[in-house]
Coordinates of C-alpha atoms in Angstrom, one line a residue:
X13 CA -5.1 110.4 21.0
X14 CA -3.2 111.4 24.3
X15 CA -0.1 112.4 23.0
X16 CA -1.0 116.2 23.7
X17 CA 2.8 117.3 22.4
X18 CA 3.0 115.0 19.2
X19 CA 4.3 116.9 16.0
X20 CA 5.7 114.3 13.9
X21 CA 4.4 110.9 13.6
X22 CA 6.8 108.4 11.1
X23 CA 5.0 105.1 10.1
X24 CA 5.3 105.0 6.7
X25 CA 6.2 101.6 4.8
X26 CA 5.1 99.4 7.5
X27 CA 2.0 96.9 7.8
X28 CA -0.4 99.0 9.6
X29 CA -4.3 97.9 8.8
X30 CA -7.4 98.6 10.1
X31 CA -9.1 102.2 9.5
X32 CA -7.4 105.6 11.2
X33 CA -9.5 106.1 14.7
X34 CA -11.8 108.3 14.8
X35 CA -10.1 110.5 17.7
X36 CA -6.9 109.7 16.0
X37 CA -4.7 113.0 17.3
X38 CA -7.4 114.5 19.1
X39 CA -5.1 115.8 21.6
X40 CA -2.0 117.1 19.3
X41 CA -1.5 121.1 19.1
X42 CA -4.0 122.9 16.5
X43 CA -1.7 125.8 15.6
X44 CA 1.7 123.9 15.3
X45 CA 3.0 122.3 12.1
X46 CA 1.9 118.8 12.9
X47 CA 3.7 115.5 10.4
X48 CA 1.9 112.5 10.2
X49 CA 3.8 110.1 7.4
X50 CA 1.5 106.6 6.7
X51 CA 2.0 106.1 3.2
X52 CA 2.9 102.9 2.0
X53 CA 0.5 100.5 4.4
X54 CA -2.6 98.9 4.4
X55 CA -4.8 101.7 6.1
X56 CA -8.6 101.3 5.0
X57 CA -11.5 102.9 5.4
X58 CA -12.5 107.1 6.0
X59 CA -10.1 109.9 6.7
X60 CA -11.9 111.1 10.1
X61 CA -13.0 114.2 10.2
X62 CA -11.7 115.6 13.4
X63 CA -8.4 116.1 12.0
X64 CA -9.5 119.1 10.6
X65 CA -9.1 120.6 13.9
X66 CA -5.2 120.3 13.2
X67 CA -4.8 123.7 11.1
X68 CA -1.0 123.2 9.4
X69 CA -1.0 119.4 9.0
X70 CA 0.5 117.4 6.6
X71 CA -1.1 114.0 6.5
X72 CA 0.4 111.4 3.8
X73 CA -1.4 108.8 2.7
X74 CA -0.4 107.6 0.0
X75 CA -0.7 104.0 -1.3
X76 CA -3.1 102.8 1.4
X77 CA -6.3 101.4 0.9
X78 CA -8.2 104.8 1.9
X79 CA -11.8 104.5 0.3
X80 CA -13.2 107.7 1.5
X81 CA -12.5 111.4 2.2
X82 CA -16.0 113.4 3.0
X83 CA -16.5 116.7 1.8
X84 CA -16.9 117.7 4.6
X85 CA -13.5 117.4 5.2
X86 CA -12.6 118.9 2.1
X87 CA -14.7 122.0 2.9
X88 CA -13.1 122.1 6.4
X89 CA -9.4 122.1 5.1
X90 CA -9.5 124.6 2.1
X91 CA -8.7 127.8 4.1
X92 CA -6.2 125.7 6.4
X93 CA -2.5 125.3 6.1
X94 CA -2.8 121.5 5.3
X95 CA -0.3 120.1 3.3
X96 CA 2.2 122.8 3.2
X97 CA -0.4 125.3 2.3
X98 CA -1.3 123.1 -1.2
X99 CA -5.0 122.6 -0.4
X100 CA -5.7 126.2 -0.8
X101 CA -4.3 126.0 -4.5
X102 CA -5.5 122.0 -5.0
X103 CA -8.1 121.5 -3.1
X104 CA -8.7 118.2 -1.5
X105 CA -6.6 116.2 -4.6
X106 CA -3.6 117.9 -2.6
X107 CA -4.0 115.5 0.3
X108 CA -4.7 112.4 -1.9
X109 CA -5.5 111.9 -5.7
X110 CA -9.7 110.1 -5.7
X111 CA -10.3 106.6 -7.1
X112 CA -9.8 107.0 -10.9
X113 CA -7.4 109.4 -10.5
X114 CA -2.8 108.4 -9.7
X115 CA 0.2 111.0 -9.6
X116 CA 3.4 109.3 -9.5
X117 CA 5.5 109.2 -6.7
X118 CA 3.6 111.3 -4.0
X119 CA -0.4 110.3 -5.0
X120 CA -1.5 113.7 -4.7
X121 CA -1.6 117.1 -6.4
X122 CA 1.7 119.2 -6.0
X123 CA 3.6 122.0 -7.7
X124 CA 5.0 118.6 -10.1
X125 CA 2.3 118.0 -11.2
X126 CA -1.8 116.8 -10.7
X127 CA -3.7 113.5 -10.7
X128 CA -4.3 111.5 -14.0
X129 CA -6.8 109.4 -15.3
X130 CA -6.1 105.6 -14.4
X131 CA -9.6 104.2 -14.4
X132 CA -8.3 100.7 -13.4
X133 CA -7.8 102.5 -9.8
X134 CA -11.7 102.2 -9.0
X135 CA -11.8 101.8 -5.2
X136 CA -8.5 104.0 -3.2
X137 CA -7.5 107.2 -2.7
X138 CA -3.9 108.4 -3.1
X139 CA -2.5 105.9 -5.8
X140 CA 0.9 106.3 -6.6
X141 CA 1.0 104.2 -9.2
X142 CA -1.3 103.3 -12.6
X143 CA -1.9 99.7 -13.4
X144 CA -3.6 100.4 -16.7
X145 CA -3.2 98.4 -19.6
X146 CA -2.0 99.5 -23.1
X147 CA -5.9 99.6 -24.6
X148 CA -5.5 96.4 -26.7
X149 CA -6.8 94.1 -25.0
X150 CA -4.1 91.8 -25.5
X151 CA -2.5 90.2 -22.7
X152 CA 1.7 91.1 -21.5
X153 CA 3.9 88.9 -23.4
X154 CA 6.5 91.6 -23.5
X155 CA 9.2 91.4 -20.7
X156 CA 9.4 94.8 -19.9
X157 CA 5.2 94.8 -19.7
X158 CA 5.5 91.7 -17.9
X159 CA 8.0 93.3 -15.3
X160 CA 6.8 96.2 -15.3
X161 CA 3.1 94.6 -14.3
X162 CA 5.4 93.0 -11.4
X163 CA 6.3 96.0 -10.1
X164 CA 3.9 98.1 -10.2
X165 CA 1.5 95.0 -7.9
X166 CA 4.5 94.5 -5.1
X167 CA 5.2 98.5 -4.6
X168 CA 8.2 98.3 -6.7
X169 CA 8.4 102.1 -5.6
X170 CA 9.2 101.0 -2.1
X171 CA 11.2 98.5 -2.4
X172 CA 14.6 99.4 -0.8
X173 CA 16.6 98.6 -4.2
X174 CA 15.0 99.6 -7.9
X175 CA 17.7 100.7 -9.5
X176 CA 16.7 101.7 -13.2
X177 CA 13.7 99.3 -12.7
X178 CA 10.8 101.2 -15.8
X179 CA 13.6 103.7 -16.6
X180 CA 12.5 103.7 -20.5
X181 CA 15.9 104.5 -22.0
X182 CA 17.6 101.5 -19.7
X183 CA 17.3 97.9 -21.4
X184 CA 15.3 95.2 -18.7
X185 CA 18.7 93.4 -18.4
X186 CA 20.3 96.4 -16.6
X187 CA 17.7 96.6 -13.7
X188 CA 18.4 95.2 -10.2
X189 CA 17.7 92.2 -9.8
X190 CA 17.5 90.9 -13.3
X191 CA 19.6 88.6 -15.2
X192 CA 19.2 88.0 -19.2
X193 CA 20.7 85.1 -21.5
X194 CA 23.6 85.2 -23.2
X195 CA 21.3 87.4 -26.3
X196 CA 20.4 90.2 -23.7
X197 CA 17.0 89.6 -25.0
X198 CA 15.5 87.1 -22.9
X199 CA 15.1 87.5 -18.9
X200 CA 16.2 84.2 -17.4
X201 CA 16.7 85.3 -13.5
X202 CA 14.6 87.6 -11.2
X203 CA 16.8 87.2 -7.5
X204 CA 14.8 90.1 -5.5
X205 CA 15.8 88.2 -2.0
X206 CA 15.1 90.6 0.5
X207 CA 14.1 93.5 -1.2
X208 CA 11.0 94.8 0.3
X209 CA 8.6 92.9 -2.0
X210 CA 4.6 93.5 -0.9
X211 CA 1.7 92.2 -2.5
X212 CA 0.4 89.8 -5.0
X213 CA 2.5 88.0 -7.2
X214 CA 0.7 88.7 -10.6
X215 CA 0.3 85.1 -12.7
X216 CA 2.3 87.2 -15.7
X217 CA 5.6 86.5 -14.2
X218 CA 4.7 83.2 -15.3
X219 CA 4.7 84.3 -19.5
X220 CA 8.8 84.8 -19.3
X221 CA 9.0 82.7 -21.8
X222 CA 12.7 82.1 -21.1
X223 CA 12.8 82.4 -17.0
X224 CA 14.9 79.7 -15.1
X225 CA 14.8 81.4 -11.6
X226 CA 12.8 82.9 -9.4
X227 CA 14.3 84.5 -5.9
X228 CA 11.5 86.2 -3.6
X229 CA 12.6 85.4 -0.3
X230 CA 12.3 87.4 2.8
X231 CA 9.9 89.8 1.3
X232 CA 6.0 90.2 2.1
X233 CA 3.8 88.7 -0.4
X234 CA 0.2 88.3 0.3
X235 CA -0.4 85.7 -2.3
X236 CA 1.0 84.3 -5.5
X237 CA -0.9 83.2 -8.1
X238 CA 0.1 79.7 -9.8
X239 CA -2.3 80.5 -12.9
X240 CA -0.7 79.7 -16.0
X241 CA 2.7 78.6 -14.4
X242 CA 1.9 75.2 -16.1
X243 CA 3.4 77.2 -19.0
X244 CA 6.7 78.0 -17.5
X245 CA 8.4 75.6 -19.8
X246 CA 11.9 76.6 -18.6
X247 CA 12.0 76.8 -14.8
X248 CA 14.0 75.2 -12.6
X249 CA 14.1 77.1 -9.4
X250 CA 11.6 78.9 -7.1
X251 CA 12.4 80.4 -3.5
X252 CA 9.3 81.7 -1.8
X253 CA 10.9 81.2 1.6
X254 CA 9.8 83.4 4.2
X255 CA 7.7 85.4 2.5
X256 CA 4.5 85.5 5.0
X257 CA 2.2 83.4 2.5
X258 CA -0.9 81.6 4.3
X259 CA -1.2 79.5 0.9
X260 CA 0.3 77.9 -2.1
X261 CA -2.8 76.8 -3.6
X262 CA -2.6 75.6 -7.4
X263 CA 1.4 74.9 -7.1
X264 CA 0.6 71.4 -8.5
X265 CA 0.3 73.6 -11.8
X266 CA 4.4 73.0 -11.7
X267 CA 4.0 69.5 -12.7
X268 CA 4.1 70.5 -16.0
X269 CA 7.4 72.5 -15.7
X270 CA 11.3 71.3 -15.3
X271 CA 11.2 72.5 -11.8
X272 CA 14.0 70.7 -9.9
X273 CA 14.5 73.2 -6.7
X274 CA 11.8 74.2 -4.1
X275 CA 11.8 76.4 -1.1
X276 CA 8.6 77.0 0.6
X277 CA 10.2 76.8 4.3
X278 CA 9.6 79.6 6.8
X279 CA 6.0 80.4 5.7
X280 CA 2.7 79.6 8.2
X281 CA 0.7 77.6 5.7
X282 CA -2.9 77.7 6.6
X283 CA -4.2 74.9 5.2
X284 CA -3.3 71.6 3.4
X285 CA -1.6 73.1 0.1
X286 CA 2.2 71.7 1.0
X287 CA 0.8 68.2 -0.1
X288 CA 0.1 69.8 -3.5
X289 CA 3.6 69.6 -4.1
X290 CA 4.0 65.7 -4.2
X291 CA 2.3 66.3 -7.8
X292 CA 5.5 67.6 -8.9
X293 CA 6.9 64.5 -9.1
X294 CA 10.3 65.4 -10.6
X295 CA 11.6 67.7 -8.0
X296 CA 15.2 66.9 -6.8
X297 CA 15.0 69.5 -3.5
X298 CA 11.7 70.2 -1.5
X299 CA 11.9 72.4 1.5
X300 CA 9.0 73.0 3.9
X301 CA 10.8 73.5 7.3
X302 CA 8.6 75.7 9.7
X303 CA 5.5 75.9 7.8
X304 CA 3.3 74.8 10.5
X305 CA 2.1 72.0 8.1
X306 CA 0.5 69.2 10.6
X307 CA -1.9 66.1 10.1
X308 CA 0.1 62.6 8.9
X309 CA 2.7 62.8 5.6
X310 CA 0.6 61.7 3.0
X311 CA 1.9 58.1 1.4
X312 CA 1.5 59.9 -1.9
X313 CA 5.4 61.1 -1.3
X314 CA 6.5 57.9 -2.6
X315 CA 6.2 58.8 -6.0
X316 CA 8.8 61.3 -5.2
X317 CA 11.5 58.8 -6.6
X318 CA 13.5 62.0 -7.6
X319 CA 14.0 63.5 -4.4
X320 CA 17.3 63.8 -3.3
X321 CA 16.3 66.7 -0.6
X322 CA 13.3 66.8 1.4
X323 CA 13.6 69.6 4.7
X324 CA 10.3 69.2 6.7
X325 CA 11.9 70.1 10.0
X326 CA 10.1 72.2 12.7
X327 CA 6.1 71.6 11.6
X328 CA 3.2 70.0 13.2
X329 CA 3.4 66.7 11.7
X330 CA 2.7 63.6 13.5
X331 CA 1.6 59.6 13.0
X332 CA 3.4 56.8 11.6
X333 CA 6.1 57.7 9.2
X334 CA 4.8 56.1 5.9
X335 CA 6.2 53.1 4.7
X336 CA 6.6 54.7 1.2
X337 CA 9.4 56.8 2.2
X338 CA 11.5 54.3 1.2
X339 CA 10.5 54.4 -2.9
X340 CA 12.8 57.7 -2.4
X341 CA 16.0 55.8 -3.4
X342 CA 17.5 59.1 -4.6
X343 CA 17.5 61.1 -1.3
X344 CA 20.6 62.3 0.0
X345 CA 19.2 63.9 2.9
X346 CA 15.8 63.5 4.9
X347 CA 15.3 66.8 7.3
X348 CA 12.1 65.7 9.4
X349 CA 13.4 66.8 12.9
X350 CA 11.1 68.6 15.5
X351 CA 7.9 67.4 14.8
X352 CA 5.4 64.8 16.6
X353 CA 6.3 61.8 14.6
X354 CA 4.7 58.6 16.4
X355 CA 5.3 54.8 15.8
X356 CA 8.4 53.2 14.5
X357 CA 10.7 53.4 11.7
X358 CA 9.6 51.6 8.7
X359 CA 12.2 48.8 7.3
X360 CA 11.4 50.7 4.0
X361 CA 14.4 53.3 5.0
X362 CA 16.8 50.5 4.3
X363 CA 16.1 51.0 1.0
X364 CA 17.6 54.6 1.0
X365 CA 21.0 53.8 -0.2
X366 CA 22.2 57.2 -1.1
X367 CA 21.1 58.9 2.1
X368 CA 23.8 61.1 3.8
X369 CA 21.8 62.9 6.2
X370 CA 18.8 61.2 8.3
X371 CA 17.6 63.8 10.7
X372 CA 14.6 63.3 13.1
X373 CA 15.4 64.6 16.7
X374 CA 12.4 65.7 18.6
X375 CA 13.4 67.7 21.3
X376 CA 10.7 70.1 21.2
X377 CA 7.4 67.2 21.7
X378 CA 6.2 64.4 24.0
X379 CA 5.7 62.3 21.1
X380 CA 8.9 60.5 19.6
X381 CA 9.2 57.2 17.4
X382 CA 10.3 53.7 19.4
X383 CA 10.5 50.3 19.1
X384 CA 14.0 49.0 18.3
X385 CA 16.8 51.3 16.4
X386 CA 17.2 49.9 12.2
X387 CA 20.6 48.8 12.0
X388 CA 20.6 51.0 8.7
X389 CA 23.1 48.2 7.3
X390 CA 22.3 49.1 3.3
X391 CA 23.0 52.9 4.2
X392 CA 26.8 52.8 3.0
X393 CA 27.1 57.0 2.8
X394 CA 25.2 57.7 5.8
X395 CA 27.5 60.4 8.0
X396 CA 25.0 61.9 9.8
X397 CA 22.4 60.2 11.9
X398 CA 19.9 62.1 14.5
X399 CA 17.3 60.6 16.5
X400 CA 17.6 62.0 19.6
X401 CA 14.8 62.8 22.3
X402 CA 12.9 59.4 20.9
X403 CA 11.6 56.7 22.6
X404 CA 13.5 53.6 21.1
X405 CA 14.3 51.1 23.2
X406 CA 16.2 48.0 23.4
X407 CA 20.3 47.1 22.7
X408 CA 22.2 49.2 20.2
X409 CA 22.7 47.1 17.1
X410 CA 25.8 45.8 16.8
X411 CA 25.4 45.9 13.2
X412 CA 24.5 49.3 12.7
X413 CA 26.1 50.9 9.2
X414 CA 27.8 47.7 9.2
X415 CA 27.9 48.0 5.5
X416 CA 29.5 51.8 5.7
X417 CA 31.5 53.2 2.9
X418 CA 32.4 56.0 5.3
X419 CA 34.1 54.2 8.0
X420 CA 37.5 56.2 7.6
X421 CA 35.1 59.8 7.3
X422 CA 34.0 61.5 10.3
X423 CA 30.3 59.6 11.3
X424 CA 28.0 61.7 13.7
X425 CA 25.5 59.1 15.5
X426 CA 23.6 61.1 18.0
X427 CA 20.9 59.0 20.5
X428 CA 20.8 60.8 23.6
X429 CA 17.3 61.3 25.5
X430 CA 16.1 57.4 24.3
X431 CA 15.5 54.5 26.1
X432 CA 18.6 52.2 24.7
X433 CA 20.2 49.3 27.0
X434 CA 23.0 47.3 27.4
X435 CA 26.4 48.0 26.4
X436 CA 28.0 49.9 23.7
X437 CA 28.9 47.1 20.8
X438 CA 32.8 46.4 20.5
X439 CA 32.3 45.8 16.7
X440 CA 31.9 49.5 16.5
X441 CA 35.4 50.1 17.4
X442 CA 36.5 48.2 14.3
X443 CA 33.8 49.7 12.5
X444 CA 34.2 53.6 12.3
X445 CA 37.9 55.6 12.5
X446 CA 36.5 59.0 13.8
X447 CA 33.2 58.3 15.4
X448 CA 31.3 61.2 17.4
X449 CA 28.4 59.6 19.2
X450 CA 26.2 60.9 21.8
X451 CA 24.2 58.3 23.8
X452 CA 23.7 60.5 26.9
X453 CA 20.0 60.3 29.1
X454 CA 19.4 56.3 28.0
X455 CA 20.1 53.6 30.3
X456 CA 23.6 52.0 28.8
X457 CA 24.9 50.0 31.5
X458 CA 28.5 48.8 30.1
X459 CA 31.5 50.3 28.3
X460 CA 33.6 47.0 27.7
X461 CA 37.5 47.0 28.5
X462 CA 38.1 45.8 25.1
X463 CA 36.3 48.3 23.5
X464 CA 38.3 51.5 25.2
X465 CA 41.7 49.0 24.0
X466 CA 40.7 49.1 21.2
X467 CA 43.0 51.9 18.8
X468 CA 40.8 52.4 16.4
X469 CA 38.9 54.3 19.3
X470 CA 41.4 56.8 20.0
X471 CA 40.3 59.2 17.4
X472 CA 36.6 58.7 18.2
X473 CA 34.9 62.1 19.9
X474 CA 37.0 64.7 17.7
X475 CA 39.9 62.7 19.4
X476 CA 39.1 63.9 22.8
X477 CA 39.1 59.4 23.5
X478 CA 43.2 59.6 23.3

């Protein structure tokens, strides 16, 4: 309001909420030409009066969540120069079409054309788009209904790529973003990554009958609705990483499809609704990295058996790792790094015989898991161990991966910022041919002669040892 000098204002296609103050450009010239562009946010409420004060203004509004402009206003404006001069000839439907009413594109009333009935559009002003239904009552099995539902909820107008997206003389298989079967009949892969997605997810995207994949990641969605995706008999992929949901409520509903892949990571989770997808019991990759999911993992993941991914790096989670972990004799990788994992390892991870990848540094917390280090002896493909910033304590094993298939690959052990003692076990030397370890911060005391002798050392620490 003290911007005495303001003409044009640019905000439009942000995430601007809350009503427009009521001394909202109280201070910006009357008789200039004054541009105020808003449309496409989540703006609520009245259209204040006192703008009328502002004689050549154009004020766009379009797609908010306006719910009132007074007559008052109205009556104020009609001998102004709002809106290009439009409100002399349109009246008030010049600066925003009134619930019931849409006009494509611009919302309002202009020399293209005037506001049409959409009586679906009960509540807003200035509604771009119409989400009417066909008048039959049936519900959208059509793909092009169905998609064309999906855009019309997350501002497919906005979104920075739509190429021939509802273009009727352009078959559904030709838009961005969409990918058909082999028939060109059947839409089998929506990859919108990025795309400037905001909204709800409407449950319909569910009824393509044929979909495999769904990409939606790094977009805004304000929810997504898992009704009916117990019916998505042929999915097998679903990214919904950072996409600023709060919830995933009802995903257990994809127990009932051939999901194998799911990223959920990058999201700020406000309640429990992550443990809903140890229901979906054949997934092969689960990712919930930086979620902010706390409280203990529930022992329900061991019926995970198919796992062969699970990424929940960077959350809240603390307590005992459960013994169950290690039913998951399929994982290849186990991502649980930065959290505020207490206790000690469970024996159980011996069981893990596939595992690649165990990752559980916790540089970031006070918390860290102790007691003495597993040996890991049944892990014959494990390359990459991290445990750093722990509290274990005690002698290194000597038998640690003493069972390694891997011994000739390039192993990363990395155990700095614990509490190990002692010396560095000779039988490693024989053990691993390119070994990069980091035991830095613990309280190692001896570095035998015979173990630096040793050749099989030389290549050890990206051959920086020769």
């Amino acid at each position: 309001s003290a911007l005495s000098s303001i003409t044009d204002l640019y905000l439009e296609n942000q995430k601007i909420s809350g009503e427009i103050p009521s001394d909202f450009l109280d201070s910006a010239p009357s008789q200039e030409k004054v541009t105020v562009d808003l449309t496409n946010n989540k703006i609520g409420g009245k259209v204040p009066e006192n703008l009328a004060a502002i004689n050549r203004l154009t004020l766009l509004l379009t797609d908010n969540r306006i719910t009132e402009v007074s007559s008052e206003l109205c009556d104020a404006i009609k001998d102004s120069s709002w809106m290009g001069g439009q409100v002399n000839d349109y009246g008030c439907h010049a600066l925003m079409c009134p619930p019931g009413k849409f006009a494509p594109v611009e919302g309002r009333h202009t020399s293209d054309g005037g506001c049409q009935d959409c009586p679906e559009n009960a509540l807003h002003w200035g509604a771009s788009v119409c989400e009417a239904d066909d008048g039959s009552g049936e519900e959208s099995t059509d793909d092009r209904e169905i998609l064309s539902k999906f855009y019309k909820a997350l501002g497919g107008q906005y979104w920075r790529k739509n190429t021939h997206w509802l273009n009727p003389k352009v078959d559904v298989c030709d838009w961005h973003g969409i990918e058909c079967d082999d028939s060109e009949e059947n839409v089998i892969r929506i990859d919108l990554k990025n795309n400037g997605l905001d909204g709800n997810v409407p449950s319909d995207v569910w009824k393509l009958e044929k979909l495999e994949d769904l990409v939606l990641a790094s977009n805004s969605l304000e929810s997504i609705s898992f009704d009916g995706a117990d019916k998505a008999d042929n999915l097998r992929f679903l990214d919904l990483t950072q996409t600023d949901l709060v919830s995933i409520t009802g995903i257990g509903a994809l127990k009932d499809t051939p999901i194998k892949v799911l990223k959920l990571s990058s999201n700020t989770y406000e309640d429990d609704s992550p443990a809903e997808t140890f229901d979906i019991t054949h997934l092969r990759e689960l990712y919930l990295a930086h979620t902010k999911w706390s409280g203990a993992i529930p022992a329900k993941i061991g019926v995970m058996t198919n796992l062969e991914t699970f990424d929940c790096y960077g959350n809240d989670l603390n307590g005992q790792i459960p013994s169950e972990m290690g039913l998951l004799t399929s994982l290849q990788n186990l991502l649980m790094s930065e959290n505020q994992f207490e206790g000690v390892l469970p024996q159980e991870l011996n069981a893990l015989t596939d595992l690649e990848t165990l990752s559980m540094h916790q540089t970031n917390s006070d918390a860290g898991v102790g007691g003495k280090l597993l040996d890991f002896k049944n892990l014959r493909k494990l390359t990459k161990l991290y445990l750093d910033s722990n509290k274990f304590t005690g002698a290194l094993p000597a038998t640690l991966l003493e069972n390694t298939e891997r011994g000739d690959k390039r192993i990363e052990i990395y155990l700095s910022g614990n509490k190990f003692q002692g010396s560095i076990p000779t039988d490693w030397a024989d053990r691993f041919d390119n070994l990069v370890v980091d035991l830095s911060d613990n309280e190692i005391n001896e570095l035998p002669d015979e173990f630096c002798e040793n050749e099989e050392v030389l290549e050890w620490m990206n051959g920086n040892v020769e």
